[in-house]
Tab-separated table of C-alpha atoms and ligand atoms in Angstrom:
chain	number	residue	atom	x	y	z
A	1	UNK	CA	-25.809	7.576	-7.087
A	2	UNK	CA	-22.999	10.020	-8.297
A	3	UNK	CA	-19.949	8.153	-10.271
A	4	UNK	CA	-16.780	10.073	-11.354
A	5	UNK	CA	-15.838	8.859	-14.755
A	6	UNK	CA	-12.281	9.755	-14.944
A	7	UNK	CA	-10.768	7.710	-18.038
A	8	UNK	CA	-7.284	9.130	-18.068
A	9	UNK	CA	-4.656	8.573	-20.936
A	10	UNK	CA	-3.297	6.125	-23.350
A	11	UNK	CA	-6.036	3.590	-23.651
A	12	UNK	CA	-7.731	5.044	-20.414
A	13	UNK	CA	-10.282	6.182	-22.890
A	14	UNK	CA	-11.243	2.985	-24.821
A	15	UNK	CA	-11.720	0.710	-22.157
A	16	UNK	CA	-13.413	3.138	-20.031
A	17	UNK	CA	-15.979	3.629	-22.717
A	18	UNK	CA	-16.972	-0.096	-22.546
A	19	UNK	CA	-17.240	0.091	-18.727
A	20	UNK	CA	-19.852	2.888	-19.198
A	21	UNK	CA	-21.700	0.944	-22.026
A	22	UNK	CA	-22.117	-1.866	-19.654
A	23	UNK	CA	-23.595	0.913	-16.551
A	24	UNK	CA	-25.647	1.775	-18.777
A	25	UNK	CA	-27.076	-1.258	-20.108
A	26	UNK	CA	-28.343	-2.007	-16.287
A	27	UNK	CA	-31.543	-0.412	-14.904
A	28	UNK	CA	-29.654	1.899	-12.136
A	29	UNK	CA	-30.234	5.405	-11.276
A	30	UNK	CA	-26.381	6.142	-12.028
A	31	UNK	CA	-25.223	9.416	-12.864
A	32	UNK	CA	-22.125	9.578	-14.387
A	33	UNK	CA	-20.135	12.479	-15.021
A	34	UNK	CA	-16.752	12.996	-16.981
A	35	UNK	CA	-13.499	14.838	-15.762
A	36	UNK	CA	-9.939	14.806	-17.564
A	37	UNK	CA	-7.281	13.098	-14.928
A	38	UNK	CA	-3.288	11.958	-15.286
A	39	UNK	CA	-1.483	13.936	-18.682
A	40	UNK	CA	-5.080	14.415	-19.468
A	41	UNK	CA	-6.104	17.159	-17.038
A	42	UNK	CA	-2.142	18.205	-17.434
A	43	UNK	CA	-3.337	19.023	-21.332
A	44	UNK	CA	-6.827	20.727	-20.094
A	45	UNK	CA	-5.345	22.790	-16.597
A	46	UNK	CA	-1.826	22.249	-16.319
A	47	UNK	CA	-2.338	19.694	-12.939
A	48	UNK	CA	-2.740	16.322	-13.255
A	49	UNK	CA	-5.610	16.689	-10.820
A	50	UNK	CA	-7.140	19.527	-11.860
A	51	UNK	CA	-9.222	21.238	-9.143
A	52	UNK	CA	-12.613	20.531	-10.781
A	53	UNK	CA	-11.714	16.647	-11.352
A	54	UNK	CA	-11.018	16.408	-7.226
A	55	UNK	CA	-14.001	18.296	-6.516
A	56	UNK	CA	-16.133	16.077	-8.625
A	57	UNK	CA	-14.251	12.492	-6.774
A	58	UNK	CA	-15.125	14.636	-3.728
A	59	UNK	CA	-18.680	14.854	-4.039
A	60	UNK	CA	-19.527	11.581	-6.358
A	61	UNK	CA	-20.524	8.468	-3.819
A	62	UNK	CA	-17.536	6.740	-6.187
A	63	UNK	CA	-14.810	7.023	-8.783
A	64	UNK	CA	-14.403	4.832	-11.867
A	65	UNK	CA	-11.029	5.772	-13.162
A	66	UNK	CA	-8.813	4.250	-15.918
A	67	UNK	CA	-5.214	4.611	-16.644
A	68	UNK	CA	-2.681	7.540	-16.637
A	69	UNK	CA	0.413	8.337	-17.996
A	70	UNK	CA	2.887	8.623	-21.487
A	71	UNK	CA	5.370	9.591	-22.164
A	72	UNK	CA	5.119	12.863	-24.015
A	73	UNK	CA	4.883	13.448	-20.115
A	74	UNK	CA	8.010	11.920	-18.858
A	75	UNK	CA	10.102	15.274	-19.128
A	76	UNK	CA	8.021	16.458	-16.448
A	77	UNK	CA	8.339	18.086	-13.333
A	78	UNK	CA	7.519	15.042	-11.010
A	79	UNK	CA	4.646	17.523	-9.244
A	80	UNK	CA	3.554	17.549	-12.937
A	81	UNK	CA	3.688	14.026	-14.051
A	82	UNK	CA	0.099	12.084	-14.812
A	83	UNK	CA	0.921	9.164	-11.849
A	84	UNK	CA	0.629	12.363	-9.121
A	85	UNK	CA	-3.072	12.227	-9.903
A	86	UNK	CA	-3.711	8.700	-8.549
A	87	UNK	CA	-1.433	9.612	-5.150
A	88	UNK	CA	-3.370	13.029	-4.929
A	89	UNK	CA	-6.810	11.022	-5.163
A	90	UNK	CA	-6.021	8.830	-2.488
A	91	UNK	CA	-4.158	11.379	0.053
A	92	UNK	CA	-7.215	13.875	-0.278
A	93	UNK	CA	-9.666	11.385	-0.199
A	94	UNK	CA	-8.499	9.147	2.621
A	95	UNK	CA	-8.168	5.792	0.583
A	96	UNK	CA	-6.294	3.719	2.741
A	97	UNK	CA	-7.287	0.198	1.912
A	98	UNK	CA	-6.237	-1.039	-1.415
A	99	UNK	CA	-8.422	-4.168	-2.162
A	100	UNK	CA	-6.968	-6.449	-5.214
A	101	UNK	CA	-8.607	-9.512	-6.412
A	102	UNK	CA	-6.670	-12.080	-8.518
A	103	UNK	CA	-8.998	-14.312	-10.169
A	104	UNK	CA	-8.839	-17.103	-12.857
A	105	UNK	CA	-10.776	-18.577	-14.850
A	106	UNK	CA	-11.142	-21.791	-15.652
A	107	UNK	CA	-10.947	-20.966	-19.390
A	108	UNK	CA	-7.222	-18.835	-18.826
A	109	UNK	CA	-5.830	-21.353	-16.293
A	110	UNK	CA	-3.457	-22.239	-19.808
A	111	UNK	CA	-2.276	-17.777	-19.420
A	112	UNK	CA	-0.430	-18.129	-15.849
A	113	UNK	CA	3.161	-19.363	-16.094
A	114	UNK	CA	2.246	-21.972	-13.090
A	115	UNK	CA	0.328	-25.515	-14.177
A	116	UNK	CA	-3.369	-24.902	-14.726
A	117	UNK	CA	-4.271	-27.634	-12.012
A	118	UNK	CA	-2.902	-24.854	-9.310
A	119	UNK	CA	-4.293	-21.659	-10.529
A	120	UNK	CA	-7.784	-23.181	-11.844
A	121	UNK	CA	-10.627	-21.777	-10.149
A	122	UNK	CA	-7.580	-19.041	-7.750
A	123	UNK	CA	-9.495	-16.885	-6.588
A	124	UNK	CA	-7.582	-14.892	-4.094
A	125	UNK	CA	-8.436	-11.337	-2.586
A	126	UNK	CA	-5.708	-9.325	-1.615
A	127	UNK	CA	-6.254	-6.556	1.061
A	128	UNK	CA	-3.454	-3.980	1.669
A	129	UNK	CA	-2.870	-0.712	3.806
A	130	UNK	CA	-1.992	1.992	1.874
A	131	UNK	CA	-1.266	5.152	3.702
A	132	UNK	CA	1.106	3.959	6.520
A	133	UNK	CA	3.985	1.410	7.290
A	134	UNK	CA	7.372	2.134	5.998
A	135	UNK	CA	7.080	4.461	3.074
A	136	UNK	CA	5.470	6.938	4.876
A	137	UNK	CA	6.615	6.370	8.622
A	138	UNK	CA	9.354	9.302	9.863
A	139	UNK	CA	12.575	9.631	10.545
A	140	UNK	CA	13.570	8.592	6.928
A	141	UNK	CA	16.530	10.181	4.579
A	142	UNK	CA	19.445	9.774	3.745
A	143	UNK	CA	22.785	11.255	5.558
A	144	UNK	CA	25.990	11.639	6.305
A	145	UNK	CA	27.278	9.762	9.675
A	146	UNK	CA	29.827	11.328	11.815
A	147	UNK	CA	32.541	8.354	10.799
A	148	UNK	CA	31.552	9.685	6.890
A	149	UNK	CA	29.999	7.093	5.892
A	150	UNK	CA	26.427	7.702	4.133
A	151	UNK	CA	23.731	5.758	6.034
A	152	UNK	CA	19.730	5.133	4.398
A	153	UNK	CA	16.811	4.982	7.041
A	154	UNK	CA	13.485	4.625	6.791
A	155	UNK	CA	10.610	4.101	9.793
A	156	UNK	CA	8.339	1.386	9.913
A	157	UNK	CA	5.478	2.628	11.889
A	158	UNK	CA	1.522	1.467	12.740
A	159	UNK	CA	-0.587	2.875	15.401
A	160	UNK	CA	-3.268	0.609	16.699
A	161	UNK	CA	-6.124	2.597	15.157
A	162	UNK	CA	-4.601	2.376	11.775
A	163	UNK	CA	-4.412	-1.464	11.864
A	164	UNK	CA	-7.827	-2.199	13.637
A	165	UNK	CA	-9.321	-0.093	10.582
A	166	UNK	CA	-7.793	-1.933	7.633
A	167	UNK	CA	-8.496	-5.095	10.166
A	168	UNK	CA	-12.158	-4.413	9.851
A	169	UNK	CA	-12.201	-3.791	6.382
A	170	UNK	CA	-10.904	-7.263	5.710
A	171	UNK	CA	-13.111	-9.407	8.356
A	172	UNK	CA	-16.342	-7.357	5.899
A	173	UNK	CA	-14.968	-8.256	2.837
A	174	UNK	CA	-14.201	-12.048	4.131
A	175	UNK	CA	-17.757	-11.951	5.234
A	176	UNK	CA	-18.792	-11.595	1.575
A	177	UNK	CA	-16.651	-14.343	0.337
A	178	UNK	CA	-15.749	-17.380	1.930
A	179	UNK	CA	-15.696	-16.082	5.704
A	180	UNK	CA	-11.937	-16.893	5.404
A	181	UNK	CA	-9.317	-14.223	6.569
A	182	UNK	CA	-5.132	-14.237	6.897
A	183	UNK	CA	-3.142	-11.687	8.264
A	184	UNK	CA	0.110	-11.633	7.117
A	185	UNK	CA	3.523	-10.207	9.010
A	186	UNK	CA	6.635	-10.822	10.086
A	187	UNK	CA	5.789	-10.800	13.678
A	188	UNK	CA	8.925	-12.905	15.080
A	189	UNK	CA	11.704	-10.293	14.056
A	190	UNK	CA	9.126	-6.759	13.703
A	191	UNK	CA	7.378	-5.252	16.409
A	192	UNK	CA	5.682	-3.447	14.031
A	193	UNK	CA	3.882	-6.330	13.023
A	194	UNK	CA	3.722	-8.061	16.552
A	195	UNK	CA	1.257	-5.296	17.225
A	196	UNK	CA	-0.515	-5.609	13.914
A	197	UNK	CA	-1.132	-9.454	14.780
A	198	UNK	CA	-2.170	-9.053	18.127
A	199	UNK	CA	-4.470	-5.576	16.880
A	200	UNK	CA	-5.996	-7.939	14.324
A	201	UNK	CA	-6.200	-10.829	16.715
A	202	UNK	CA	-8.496	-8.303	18.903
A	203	UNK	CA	-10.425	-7.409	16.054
A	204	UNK	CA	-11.147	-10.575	15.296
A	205	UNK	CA	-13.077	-11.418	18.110
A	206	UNK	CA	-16.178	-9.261	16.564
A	207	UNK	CA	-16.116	-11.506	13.856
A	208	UNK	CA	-16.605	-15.359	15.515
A	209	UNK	CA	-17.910	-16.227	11.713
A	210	UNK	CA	-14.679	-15.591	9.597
A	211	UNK	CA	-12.073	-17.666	10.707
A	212	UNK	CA	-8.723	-15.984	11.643
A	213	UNK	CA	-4.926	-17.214	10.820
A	214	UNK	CA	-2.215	-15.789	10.210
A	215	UNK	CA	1.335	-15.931	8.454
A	216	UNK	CA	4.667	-15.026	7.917
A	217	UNK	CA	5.200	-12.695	4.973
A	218	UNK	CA	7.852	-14.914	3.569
A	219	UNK	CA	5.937	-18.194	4.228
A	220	UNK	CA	2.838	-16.156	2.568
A	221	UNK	CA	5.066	-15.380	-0.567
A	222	UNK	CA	5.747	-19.378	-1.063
A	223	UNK	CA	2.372	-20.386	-0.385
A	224	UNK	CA	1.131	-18.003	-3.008
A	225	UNK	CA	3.011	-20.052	-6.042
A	226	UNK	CA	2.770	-23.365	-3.970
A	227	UNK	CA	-0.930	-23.563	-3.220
A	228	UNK	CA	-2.315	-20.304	-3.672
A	229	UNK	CA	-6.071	-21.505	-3.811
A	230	UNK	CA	-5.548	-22.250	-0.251
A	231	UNK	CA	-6.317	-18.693	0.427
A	232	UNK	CA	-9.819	-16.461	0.452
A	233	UNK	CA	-8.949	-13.270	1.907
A	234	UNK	CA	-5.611	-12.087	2.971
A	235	UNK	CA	-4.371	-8.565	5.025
A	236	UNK	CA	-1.511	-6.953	5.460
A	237	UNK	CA	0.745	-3.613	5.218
A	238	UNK	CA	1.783	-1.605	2.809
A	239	UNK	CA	4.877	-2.822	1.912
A	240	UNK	CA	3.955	-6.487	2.364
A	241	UNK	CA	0.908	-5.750	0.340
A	242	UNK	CA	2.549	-3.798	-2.349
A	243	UNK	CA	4.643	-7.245	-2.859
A	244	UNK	CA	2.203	-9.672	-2.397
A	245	UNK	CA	-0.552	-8.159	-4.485
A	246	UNK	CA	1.933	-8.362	-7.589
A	247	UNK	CA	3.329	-11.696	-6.696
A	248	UNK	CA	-0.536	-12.489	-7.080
A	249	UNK	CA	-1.638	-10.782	-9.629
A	250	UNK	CA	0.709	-12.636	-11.557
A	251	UNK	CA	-0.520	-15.818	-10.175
A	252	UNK	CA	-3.167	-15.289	-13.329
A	253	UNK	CA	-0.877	-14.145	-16.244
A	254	UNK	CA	-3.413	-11.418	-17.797
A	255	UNK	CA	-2.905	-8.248	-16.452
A	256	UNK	CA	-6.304	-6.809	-19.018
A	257	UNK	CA	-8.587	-9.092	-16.488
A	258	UNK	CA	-7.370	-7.581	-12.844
A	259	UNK	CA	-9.827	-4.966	-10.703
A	260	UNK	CA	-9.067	-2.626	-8.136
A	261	UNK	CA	-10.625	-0.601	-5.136
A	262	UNK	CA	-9.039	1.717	-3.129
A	263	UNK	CA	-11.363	2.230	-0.086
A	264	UNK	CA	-11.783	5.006	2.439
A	265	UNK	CA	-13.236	4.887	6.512
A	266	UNK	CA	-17.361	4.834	5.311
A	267	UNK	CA	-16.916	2.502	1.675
A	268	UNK	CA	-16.675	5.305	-0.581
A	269	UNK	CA	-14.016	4.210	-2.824
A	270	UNK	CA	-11.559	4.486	-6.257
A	271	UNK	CA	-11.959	1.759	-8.830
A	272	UNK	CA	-9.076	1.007	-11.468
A	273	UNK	CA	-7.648	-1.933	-13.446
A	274	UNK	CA	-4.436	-2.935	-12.467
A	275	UNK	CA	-2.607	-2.131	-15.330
A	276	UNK	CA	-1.651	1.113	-16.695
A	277	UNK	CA	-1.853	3.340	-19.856
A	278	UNK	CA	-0.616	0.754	-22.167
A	279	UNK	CA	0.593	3.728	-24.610
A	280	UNK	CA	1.927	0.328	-26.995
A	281	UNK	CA	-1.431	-0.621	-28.069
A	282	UNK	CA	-3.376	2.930	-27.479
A	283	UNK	CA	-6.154	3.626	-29.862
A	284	UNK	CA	-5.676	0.860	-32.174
A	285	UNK	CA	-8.818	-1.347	-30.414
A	286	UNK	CA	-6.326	-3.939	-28.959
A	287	UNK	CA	-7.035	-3.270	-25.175
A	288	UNK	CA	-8.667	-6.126	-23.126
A	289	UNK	CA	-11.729	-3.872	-21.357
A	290	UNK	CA	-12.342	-6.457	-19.288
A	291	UNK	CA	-10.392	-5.427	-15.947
A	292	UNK	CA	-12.490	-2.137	-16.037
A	293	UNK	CA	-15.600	-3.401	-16.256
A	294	UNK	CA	-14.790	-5.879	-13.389
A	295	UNK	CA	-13.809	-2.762	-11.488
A	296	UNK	CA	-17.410	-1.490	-12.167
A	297	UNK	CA	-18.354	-4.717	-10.477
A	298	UNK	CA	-16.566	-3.962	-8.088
A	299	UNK	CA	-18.034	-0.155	-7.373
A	300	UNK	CA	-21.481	-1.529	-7.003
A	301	UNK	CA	-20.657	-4.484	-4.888
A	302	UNK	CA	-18.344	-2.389	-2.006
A	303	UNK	CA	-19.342	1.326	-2.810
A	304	UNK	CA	-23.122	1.415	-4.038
A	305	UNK	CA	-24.452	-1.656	-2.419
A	306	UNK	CA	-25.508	-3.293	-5.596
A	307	UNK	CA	-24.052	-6.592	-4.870
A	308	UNK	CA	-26.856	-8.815	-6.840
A	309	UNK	CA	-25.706	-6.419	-10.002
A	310	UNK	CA	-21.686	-6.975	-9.367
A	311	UNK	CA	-22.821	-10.907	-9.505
A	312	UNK	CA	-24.973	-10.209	-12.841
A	313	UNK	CA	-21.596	-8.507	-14.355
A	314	UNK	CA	-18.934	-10.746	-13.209
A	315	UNK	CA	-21.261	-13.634	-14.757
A	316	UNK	CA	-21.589	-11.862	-17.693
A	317	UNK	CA	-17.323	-11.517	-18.079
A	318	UNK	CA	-17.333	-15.526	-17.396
A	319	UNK	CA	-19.764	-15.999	-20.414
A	320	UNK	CA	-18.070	-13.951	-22.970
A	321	UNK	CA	-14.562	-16.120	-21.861
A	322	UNK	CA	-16.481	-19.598	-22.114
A	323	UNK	CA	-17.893	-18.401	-25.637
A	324	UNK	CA	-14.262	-17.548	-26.289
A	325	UNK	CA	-14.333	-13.966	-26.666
A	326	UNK	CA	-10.229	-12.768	-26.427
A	327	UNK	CA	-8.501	-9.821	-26.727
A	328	UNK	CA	-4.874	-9.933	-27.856
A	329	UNK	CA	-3.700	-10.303	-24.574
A	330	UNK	CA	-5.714	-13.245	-23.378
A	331	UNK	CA	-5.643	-15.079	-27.283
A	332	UNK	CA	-5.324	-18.808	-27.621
A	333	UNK	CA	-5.591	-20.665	-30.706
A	334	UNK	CA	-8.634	-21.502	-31.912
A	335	UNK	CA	-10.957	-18.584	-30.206
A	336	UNK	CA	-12.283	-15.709	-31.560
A	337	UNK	CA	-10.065	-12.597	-31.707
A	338	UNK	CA	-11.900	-9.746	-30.819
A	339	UNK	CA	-11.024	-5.532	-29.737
A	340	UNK	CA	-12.298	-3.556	-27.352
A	341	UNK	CA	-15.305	-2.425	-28.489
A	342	UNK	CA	-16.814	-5.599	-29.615
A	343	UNK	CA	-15.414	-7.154	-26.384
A	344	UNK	CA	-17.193	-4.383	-24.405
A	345	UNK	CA	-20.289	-5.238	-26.601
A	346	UNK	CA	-20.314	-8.828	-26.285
A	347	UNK	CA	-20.652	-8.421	-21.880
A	348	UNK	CA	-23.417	-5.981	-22.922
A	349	UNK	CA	-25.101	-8.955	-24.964
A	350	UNK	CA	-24.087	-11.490	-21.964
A	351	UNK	CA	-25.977	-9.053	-19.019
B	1	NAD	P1	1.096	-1.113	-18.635
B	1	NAD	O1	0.277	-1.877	-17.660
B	1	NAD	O2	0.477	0.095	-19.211
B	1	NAD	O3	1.478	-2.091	-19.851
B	1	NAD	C1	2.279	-3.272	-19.673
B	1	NAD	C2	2.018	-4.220	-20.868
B	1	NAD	O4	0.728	-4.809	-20.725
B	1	NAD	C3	2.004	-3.516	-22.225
B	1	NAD	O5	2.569	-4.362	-23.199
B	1	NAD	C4	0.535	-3.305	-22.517
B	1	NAD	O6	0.220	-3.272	-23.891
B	1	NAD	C5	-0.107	-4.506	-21.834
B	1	NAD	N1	-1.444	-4.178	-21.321
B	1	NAD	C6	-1.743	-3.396	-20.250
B	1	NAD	N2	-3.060	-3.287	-20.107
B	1	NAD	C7	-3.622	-4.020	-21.109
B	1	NAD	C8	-4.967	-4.280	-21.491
B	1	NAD	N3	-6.017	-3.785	-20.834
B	1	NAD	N4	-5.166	-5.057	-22.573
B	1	NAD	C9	-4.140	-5.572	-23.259
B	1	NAD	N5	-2.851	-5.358	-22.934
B	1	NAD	C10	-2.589	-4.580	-21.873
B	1	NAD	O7	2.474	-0.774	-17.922
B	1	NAD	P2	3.717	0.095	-18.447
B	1	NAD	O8	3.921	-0.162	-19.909
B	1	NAD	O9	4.796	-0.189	-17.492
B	1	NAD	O10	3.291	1.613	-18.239
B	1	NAD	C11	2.699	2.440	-19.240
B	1	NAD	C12	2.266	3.756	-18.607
B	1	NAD	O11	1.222	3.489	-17.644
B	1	NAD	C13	3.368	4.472	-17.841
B	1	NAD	O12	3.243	5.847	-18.076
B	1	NAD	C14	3.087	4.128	-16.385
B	1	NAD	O13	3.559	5.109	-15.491
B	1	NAD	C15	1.582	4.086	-16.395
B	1	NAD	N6	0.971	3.280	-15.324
B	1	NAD	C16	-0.196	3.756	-14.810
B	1	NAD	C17	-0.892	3.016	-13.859
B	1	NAD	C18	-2.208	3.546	-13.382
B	1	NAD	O14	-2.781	4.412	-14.023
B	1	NAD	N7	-2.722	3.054	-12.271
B	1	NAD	C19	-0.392	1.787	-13.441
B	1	NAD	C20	0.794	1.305	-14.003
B	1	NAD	C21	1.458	2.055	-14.955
């Protein structure tokens, strides 16, 4: 099994180095190969995606990738900026379902800003569609009407084999959780999304063992603060998703701890931590490794098939919390302040 290392900028390289120490430390036949990505492969090629790094996401079976972006980049061409890399990835490699867990742990309940008693034990998997709906649906622009007045418009658009594909996506991934699943639209003003609930009512009927609701996006956006653990598995568009998934993520209150997967039509897929660069606390051993090597999890258990391993590592992260293992973002009184390297060591210890 072929994995793309691609650890990107800022502290892309730290945490990604932990990530690897922990492949390593299991008894897979991995191979995993290197590639500059974001202002990284600007500094090597002069293209954020350099030809060689896209070749090697191409061919791997999936792509580990960290963080991109700085600003000793901002005066950049847009074309030219580091982010370009991550939209380039997932246009050429058909990633259109964007899977985002938001977990907590008992020992962080005390990190979100909502009581512990209604984030203890969250945990929550967000599925959204990332290559359609609005912000990428034609006619859009902006012009000049005939009265002179300038109007905005932009197209929100699914076709029926677009939803039934994310839709199938999500019943598989309830089936490895808690056979759970709601769809979430705005079906009673958006036509849009009265075909998306009655596409992923259809779909639904191949999987009798995951039990189907579904909800308005704005109901769906209460719930989430209200009693978000009443949720396994929810689906929904791009733009719902994009909202939701944040709203969620939140939900937690430590961005270092938050996976990724960005998944194309046969399970080959992008793993990332949520968060970005963090060029504040680059290369001074401060970042929290943890959300990349939950991403790693994350490759084996959707990507490589190595779900009994993804268990192994996610226990592992739980461990190292309960000993009270934190990183600077994640630090409480009374635990023991570690970096990134000796975070990264102490999962090693835990698998
Ligand atoms: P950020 O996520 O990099 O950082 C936000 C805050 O969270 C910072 O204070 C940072 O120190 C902290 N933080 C982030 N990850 C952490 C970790 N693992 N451990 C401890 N603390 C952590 O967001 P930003 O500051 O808005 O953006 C910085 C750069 O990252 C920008 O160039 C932005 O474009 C880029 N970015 C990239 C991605 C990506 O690669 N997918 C995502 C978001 C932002």
């Amino acid at each position: 099994m072929k994995v793309a290392v691609l650890p990107g900028d800022g502290i892309g390289g730290e945490i990604m180095a932990q990530a690897v120490k922990v492949l390593n430390k299991l008894a897979l036949p991995l191979e995993l190969e290197h590639a500059p990505v974001g202002g990284a492969g600007y500094d090597a090629s002069g293209d954020p995606l350099p030809a060689a790094t896209l070749a090697l996401a191409r061919e791997a079976d999936a792509i580990l990738f960290g963080a991109v972006g700085g600003s000793k980049y901002d005066a950049l061409p847009r074309v030219k900026r580091p982010e370009q890399a991550i939209l380039g990835l997932r246009k050429s490699l058909g990633l259109f379902a964007n899977l985002r867990p938001a977990q907590v742990h008992d020992e962080l309940a005390g990190a979100s800003t909502l009581k512990p008693e209604v984030v203890a034990g969250l945990d929550v998997l967000i599925i959204r569609e990332l290559t359609g709906d609005i912000y990428f649906g034609e006619p859009r622009g902006i012009s000049m009407r005939a009265d002179g007045e300038r109007e905005g418009v932009n197209t929100m658009r699914y076709r029926e084999s677009e939803i039934r594909r994310i839709a199938h996506v999500a019943f598989n991934a309830a089936r490895k959780r808690r056979r759970k699943l709601c769809s979430v639209d705005k079906a009673n003003v958006l036509e849009t999304t009265e075909l998306w609930r009655q596409v992923v009512s259809e779909t639904g009927k191949e999987y009798a063992d995951v039990e189907l609701s579904h909800m308005y996006v704005d109901n769906c956006a209460m719930q989430l603060v209200r009693n978000p653990k009443q949720f396994d598995v929810i689906v929904t568009g791009n733009m719902f998703g994009d909202i939701l998934s944040d709203e969620a993520s939140m939900l937690t209150g430590s961005i270092g701890m938050l996976p990724s997967a960005s998944l194309d039509a046969h399970g080959k897929g992008l793993y990332e931590p949520i968060h970005g660069s963090a060029p504040d606390i680059a290369g001074m051993d401060l970042a929290n490794p943890l959300a990349t090597i939950l991403s790693a999890a994350m490759m084996l258990r959707y990507s490589l098939n190595h779900g009994v391993v993804a268990d192994r590592i996610e226990a592992a992260v739980r461990q190292v919390l309960k000993q009270g293992y934190r990183t600077v973002d994640i630090q409480e009184a009374g635990r023991k302040k570690v970096g990134t390297q000796e975070m990264g060591a102490a999962v090693v210890a835990a698998l």
